[in-house]
Coordinates of C-alpha atoms in Angstrom, one line a residue:
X1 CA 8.8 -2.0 30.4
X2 CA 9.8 1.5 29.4
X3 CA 8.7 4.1 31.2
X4 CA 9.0 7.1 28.6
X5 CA 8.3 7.9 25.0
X6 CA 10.2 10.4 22.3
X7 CA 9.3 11.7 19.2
X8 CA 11.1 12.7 15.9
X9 CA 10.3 14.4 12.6
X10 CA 12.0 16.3 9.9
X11 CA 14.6 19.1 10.7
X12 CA 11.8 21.8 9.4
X13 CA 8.1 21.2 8.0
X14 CA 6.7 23.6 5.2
X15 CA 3.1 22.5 4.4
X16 CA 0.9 24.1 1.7
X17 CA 0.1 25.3 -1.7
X18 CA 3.1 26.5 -3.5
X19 CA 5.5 25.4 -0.4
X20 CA 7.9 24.2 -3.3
X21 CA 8.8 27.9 -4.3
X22 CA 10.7 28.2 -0.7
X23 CA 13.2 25.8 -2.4
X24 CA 15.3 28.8 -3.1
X25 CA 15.3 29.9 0.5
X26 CA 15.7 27.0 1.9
X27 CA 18.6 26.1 -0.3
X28 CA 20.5 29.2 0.8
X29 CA 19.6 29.5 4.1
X30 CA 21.6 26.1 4.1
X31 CA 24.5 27.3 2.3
X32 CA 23.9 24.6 -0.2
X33 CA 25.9 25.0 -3.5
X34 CA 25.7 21.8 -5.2
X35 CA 22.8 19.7 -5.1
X36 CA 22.0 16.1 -6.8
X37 CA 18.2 15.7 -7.2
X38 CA 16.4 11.9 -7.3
X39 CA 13.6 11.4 -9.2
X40 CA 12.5 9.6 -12.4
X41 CA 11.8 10.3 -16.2
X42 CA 7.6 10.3 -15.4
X43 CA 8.4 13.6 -13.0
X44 CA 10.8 15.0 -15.8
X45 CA 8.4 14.9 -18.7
X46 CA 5.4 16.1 -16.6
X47 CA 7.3 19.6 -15.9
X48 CA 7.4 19.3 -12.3
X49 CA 11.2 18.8 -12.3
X50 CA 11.3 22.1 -13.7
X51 CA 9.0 23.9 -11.6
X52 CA 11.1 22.3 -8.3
X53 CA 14.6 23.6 -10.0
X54 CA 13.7 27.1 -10.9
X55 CA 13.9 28.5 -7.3
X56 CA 17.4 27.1 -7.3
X57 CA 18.6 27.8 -10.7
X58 CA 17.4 31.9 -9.2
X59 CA 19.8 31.1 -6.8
X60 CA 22.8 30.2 -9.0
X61 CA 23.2 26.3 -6.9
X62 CA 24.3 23.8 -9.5
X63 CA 21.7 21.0 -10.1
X64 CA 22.7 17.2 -11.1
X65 CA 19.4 15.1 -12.3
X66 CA 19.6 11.6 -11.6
X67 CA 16.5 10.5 -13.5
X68 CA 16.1 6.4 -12.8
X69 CA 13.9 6.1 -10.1
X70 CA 11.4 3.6 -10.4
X71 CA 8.6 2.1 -8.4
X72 CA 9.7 -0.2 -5.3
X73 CA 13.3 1.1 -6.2
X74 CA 16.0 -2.5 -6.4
X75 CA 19.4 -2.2 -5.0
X76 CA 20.9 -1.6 -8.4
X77 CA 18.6 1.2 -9.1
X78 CA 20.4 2.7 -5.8
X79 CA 23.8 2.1 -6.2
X80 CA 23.0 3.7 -10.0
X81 CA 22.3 7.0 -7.9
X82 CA 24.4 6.6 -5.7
X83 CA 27.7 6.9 -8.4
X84 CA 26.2 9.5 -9.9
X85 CA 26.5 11.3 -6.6
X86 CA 29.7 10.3 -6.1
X87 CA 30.7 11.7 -9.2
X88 CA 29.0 15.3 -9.2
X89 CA 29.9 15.5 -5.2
X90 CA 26.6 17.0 -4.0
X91 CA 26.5 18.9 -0.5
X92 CA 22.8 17.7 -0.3
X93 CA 20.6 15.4 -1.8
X94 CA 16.6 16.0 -3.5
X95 CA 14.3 13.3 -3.2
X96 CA 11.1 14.6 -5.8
X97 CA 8.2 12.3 -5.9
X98 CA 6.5 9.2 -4.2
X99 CA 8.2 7.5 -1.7
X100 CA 10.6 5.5 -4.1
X101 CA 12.3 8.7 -5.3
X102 CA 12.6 10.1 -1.4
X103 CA 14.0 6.6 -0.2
X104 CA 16.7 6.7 -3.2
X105 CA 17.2 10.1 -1.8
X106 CA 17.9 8.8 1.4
X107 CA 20.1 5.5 0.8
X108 CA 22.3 8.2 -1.6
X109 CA 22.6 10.4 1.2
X110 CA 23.5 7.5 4.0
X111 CA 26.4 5.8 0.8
X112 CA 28.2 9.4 0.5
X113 CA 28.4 10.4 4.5
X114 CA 29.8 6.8 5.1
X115 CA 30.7 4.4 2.4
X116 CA 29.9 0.6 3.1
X117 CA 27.7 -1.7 1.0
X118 CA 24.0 -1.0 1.1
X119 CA 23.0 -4.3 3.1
X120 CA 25.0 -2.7 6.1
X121 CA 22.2 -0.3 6.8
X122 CA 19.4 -2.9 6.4
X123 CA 17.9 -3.0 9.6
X124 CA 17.0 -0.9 12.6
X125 CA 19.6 1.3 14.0
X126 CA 22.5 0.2 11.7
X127 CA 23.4 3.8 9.9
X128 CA 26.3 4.8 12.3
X129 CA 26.3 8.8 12.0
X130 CA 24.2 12.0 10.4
X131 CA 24.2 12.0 6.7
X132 CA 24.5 14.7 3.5
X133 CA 22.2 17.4 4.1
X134 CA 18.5 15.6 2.5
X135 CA 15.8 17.6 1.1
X136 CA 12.4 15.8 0.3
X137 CA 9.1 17.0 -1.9
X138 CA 6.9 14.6 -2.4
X139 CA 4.6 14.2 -5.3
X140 CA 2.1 11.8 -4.0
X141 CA 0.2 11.9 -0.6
X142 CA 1.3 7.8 0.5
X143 CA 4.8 7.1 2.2
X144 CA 4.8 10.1 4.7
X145 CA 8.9 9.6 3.7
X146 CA 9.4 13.1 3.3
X147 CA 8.9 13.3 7.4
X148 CA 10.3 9.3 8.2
X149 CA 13.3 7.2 9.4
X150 CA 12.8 4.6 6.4
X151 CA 14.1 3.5 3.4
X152 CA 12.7 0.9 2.1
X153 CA 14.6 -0.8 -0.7
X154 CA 14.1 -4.1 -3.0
X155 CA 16.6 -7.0 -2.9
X156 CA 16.5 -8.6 -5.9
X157 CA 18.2 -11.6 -4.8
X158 CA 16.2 -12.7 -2.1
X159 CA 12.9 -11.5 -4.1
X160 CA 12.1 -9.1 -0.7
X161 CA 11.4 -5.7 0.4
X162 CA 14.2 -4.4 3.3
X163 CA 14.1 -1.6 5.1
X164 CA 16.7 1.0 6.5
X165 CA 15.9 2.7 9.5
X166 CA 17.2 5.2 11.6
X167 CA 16.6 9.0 12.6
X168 CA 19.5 9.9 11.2
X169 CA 17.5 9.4 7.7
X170 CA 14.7 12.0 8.6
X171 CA 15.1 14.8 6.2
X172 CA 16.7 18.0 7.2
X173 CA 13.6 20.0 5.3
X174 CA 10.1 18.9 3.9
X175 CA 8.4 20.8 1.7
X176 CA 4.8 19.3 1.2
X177 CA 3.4 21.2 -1.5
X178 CA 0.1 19.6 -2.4
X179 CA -0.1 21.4 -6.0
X180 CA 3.0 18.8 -6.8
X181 CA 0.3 15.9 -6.7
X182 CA -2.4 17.3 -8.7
X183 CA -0.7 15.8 -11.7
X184 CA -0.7 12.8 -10.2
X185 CA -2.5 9.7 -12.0
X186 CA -5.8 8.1 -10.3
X187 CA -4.1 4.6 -9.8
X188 CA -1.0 6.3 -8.0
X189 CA -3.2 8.3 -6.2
X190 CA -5.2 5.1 -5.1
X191 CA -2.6 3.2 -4.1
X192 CA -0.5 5.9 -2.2
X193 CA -3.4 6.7 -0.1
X194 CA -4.4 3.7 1.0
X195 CA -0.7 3.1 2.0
X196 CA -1.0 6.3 4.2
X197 CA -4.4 5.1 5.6
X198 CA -2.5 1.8 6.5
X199 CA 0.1 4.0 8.1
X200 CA -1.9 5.7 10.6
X201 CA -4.0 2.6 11.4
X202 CA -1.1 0.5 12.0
X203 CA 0.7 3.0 14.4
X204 CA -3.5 3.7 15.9
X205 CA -3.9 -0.3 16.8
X206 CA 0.0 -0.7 18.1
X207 CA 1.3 -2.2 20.8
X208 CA 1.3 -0.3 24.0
X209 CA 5.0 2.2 24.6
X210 CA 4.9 0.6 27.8
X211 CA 4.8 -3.0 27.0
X212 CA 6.7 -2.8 23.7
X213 CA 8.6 -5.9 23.5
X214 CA 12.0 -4.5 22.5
X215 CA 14.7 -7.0 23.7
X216 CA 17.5 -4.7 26.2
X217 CA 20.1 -5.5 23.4
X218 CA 18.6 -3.9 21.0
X219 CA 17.8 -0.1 19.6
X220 CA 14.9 0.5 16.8
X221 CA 13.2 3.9 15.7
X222 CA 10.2 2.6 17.1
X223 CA 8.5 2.5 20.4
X224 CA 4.7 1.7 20.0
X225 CA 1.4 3.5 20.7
X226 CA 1.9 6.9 22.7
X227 CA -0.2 10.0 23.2
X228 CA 1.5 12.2 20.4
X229 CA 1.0 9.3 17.9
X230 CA -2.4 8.6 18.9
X231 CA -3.5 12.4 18.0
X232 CA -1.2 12.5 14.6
X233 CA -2.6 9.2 13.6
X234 CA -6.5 10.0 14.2
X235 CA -6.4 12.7 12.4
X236 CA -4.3 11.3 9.4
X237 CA -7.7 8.4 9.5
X238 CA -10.1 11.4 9.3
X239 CA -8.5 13.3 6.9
X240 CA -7.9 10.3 4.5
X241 CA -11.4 8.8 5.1
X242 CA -12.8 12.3 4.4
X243 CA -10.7 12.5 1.1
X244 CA -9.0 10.0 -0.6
X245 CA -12.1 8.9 -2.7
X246 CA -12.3 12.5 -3.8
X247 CA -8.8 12.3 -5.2
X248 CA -8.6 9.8 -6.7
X249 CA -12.1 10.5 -9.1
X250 CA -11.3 14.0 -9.3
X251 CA -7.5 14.7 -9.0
X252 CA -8.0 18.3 -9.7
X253 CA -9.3 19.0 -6.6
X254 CA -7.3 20.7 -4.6
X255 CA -9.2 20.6 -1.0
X256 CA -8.9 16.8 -1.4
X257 CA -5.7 16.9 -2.7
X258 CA -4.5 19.4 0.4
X259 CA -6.4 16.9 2.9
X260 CA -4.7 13.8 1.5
X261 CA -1.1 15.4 1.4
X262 CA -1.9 16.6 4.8
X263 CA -3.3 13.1 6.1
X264 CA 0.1 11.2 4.5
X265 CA 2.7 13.5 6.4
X266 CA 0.6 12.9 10.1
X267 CA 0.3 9.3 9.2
X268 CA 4.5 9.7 8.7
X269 CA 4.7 11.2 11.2
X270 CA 2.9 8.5 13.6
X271 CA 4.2 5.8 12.1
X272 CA 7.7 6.6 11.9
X273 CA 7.8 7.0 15.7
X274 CA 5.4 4.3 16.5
X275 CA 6.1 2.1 14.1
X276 CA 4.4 -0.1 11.4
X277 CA 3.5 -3.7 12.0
X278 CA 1.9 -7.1 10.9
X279 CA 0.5 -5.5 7.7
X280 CA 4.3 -4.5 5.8
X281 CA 5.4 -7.8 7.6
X282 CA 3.4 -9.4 5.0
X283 CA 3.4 -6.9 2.5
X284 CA 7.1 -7.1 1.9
X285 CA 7.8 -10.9 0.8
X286 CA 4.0 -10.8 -1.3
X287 CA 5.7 -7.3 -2.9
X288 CA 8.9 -8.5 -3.3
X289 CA 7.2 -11.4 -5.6
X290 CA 4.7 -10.2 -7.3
X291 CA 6.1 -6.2 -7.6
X292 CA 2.6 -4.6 -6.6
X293 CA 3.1 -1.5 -5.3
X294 CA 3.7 -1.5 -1.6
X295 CA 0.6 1.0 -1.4
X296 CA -1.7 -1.6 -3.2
X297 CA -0.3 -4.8 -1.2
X298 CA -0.6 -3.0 2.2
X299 CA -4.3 -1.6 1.2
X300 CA -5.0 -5.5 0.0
X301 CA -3.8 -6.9 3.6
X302 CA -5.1 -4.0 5.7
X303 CA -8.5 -5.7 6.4
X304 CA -7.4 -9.1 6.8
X305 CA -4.7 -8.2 9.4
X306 CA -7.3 -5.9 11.2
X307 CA -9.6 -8.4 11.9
X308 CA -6.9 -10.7 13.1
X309 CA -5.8 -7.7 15.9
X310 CA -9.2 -7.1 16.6
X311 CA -9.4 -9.1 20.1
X312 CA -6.6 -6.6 21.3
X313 CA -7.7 -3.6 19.6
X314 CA -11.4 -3.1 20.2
X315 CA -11.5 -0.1 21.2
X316 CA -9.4 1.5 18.7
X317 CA -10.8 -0.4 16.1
X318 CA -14.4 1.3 16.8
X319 CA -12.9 4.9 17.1
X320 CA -11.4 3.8 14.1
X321 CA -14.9 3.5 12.6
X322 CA -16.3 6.9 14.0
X323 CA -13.0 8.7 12.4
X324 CA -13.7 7.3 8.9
X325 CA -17.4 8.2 9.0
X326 CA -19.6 5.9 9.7
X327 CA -22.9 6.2 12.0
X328 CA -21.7 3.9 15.1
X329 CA -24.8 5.0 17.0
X330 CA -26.5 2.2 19.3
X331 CA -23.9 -0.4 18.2
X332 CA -21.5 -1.8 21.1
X333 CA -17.8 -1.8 20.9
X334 CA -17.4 -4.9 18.8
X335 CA -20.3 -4.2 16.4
X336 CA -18.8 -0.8 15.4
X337 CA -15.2 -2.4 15.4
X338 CA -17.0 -4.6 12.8
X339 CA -17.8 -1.7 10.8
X340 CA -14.4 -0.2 10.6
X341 CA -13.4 -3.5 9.0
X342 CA -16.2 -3.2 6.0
X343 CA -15.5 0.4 6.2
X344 CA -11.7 0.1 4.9
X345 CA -13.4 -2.7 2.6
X346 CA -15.6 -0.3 1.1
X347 CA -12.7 2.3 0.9
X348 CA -10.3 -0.2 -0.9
X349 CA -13.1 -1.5 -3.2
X350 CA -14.4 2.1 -4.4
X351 CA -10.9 3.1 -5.4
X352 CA -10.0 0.0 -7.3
X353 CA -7.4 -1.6 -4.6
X354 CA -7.1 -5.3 -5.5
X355 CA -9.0 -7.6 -3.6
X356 CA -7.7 -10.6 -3.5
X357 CA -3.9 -12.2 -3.2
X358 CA -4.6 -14.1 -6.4
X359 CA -5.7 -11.1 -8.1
X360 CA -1.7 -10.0 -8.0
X361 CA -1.1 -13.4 -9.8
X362 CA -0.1 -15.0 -6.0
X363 CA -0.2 -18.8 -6.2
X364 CA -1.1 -20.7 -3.3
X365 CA 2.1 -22.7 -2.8
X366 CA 3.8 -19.4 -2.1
X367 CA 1.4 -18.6 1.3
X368 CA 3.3 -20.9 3.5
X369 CA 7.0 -19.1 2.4
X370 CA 5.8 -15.9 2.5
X371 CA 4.5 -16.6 6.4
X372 CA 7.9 -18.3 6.7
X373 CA 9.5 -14.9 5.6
X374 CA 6.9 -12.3 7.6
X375 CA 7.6 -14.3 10.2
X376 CA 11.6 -13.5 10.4
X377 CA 10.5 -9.5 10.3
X378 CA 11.0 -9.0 14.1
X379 CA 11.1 -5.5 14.0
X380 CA 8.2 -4.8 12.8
X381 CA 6.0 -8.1 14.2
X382 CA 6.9 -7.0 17.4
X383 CA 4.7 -3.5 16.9
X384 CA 1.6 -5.6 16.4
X385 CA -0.7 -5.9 19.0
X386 CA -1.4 -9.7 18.5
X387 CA 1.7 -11.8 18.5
X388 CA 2.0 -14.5 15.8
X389 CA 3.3 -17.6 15.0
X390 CA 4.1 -19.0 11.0
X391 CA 0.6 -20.9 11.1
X392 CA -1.7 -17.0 12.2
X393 CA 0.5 -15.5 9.3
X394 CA -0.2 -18.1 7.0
X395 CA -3.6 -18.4 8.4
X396 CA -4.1 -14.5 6.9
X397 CA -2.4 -15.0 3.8
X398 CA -5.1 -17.4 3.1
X399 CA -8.2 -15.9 4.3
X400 CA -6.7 -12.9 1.5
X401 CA -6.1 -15.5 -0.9

């Protein structure tokens, strides 16, 4: 039983429209002279590489590009980065963009401060000391990475998504500019957001802090529902309820596109203290097969994995339904549980989330091995508020099928 609760975030949080532009600032007030910047050739050849580098080109710091980030970034795509660090010896690293791009950011920043091969920081707890000075801007309103203690990485060999996690991966500074994701294309937009809505629903339903089951031999990053969480996370729900459709029909507007960015970093921030569960348990062997994007697999699974917690999480499950809108008046707890459900269903449907395993070219022979491998995802499993064997797992997989 534990009998307290903590809570991390980045170094320093700069939120708003034209945060980028404290780059420069930042950057000096640092004492950074050399930094390598992650992100990929879609960033570069819609100009807001450029915009992000002219506050430090004004301050004379010498700028390396590594441009070959790409969605649900492989191992090889990080040890690619990770050379071209070692080569140009950077004093921080820049993760511009989604998630992908800040992870890459990340794993770079963990290789230079202490060598290794990249599977020995797979896990909870396994990156042994602070890393390179990391700097993170994200593009889209999804991952909440720019404020997170996760990497998340795909092994090519095992077909699987893994993830790194540890504090010491927070970023020293996060600049959320929401201007940086006006560019950004309807599908992205889609997918990112309901990847953030998952977020702060995952860490809203939990398990307890006080009855998280974490065995005494072991250390993770999470620690389950807590008060701090609770009040980052319903507000994320409200905000993205309240937006994300917005975005995604009308990128240009930049009220929804300030209340999505806004609504991703609270969902980071709950989730990377609480901690993310049975959905991304599931998500990662169906995403490591079929290479959706972790934001469309998770928005797929969200609804199917919600009813499944529902006996244990009632209650939040029908706040749940108040935060994203709908009229709960004169229904009892389950009945407006019931409508958070249809509500996410509704959500996921109107911005063009798939619906249906099969539509992401799953086969039915692979339900049973991808239970097999959510199954062996302690860390995370053990944040749900429903414990599960293969059979509930598989059980889901089908009901999504």
């Amino acid at each position: 039983m534990r009998e307290t609760w903590t809570f991390h975030s980045a170094g320093q949080l700069a939120f708003g429209r034209n945060a980028a532009k404290q780059l420069g600032e930042v950057a000096g007030r640092l004492r950074l002279t050399r930094i390598l910047i992650a992100t990929d050739p879609v960033l570069i050849k819609t100009g807001l590489l450029d915009r992000v580098r002219a506050p430090l080109d004004d301050g004379r710091i010498a700028v390396e590009i590594f441009s070959g980030g790409e969605p649900e970034p492989s191992f090889r795509a990080a040890e690619a980065c990770i050379a071209a660090a070692r080569s140009f010896r950077p004093d921080a690293v820049l993760g511009l963009g989604g998630g992908s791009n800040m992870d890459l950011a990340k794993i770079t920043a963990t290789a230079l401060s202490h060598g290794g091969a990249l599977r020995d920081f797979v896990g909870d707890d396994k990156v042994p000391g602070p890393i390179l000075p990391l700097l993170c801007l994200p593009t889209t309103a999804g991952t909440g990475s720019e404020v997170s203690a996760a990497a998340v990485l795909t092994d090519q060999e095992n077909k699987m998504k893994v993830g790194v996690l540890s504090n010491y991966l927070r970023p020293r500074v996060a600049l959320v500019d929401p201007l940086l994701s006006v560019s950004c294309p309807p599908k992205i937009t889609a997918d990112s957001g309901i990847d953030a809505l998952t977020h702060a629903i995952e860490a809203y339903t939990a398990v307890d802090n006080d009855t998280f089951p974490l065995p005494p031999d072991e250390r993770s990053v999470y620690q389950g529902r807590h008060p701090l969480g609770d009040c980052l996370a319903e507000k994320a729900i409200s905000l993205i309820g309240a937006n994300l459709r917005q975005a995604v029909k009308q990128g240009n507007d930049l009220a929804a596109r300030e209340g999505m960015a806004l609504g991703a970093t609270l969902a980071g921030l709950a989730f990377s203290n609480v901690g993310v569960a049975m959905v991304h348990a599931l998500e990662y062997p169906v995403g490591g097969a079929t290479h959706c994007s972790h934001g469309a697999g998770n928005g797929l699974l969200l609804p199917y994995v919600m009813r499944f917690n529902l006996p244990a999480r009632r209650k939040q499950c029908a706040a749940t339904a108040r935060l994203l809108g709908e009229d709960t008046a004169g229904l009892d707890q389950q009945g407006a549980a019931e409508r958070a459900i249809s509500a996410v269903e509704r959500l996921r449907n109107d911005i063009g989330i798939p619906q249906r395993l099969r539509d992401l070219g799953v086969q039915e022979t692979q339900l049973r091995p991808f239970a097999e491998k959510a199954h062996s995802i302690k860390r995370i499993l053990r944040v749900n508020p429903r414990s599960s064997t293969v059979d509930d797992l598989e059980g889901i997989l089908r009901s999504a099928f």
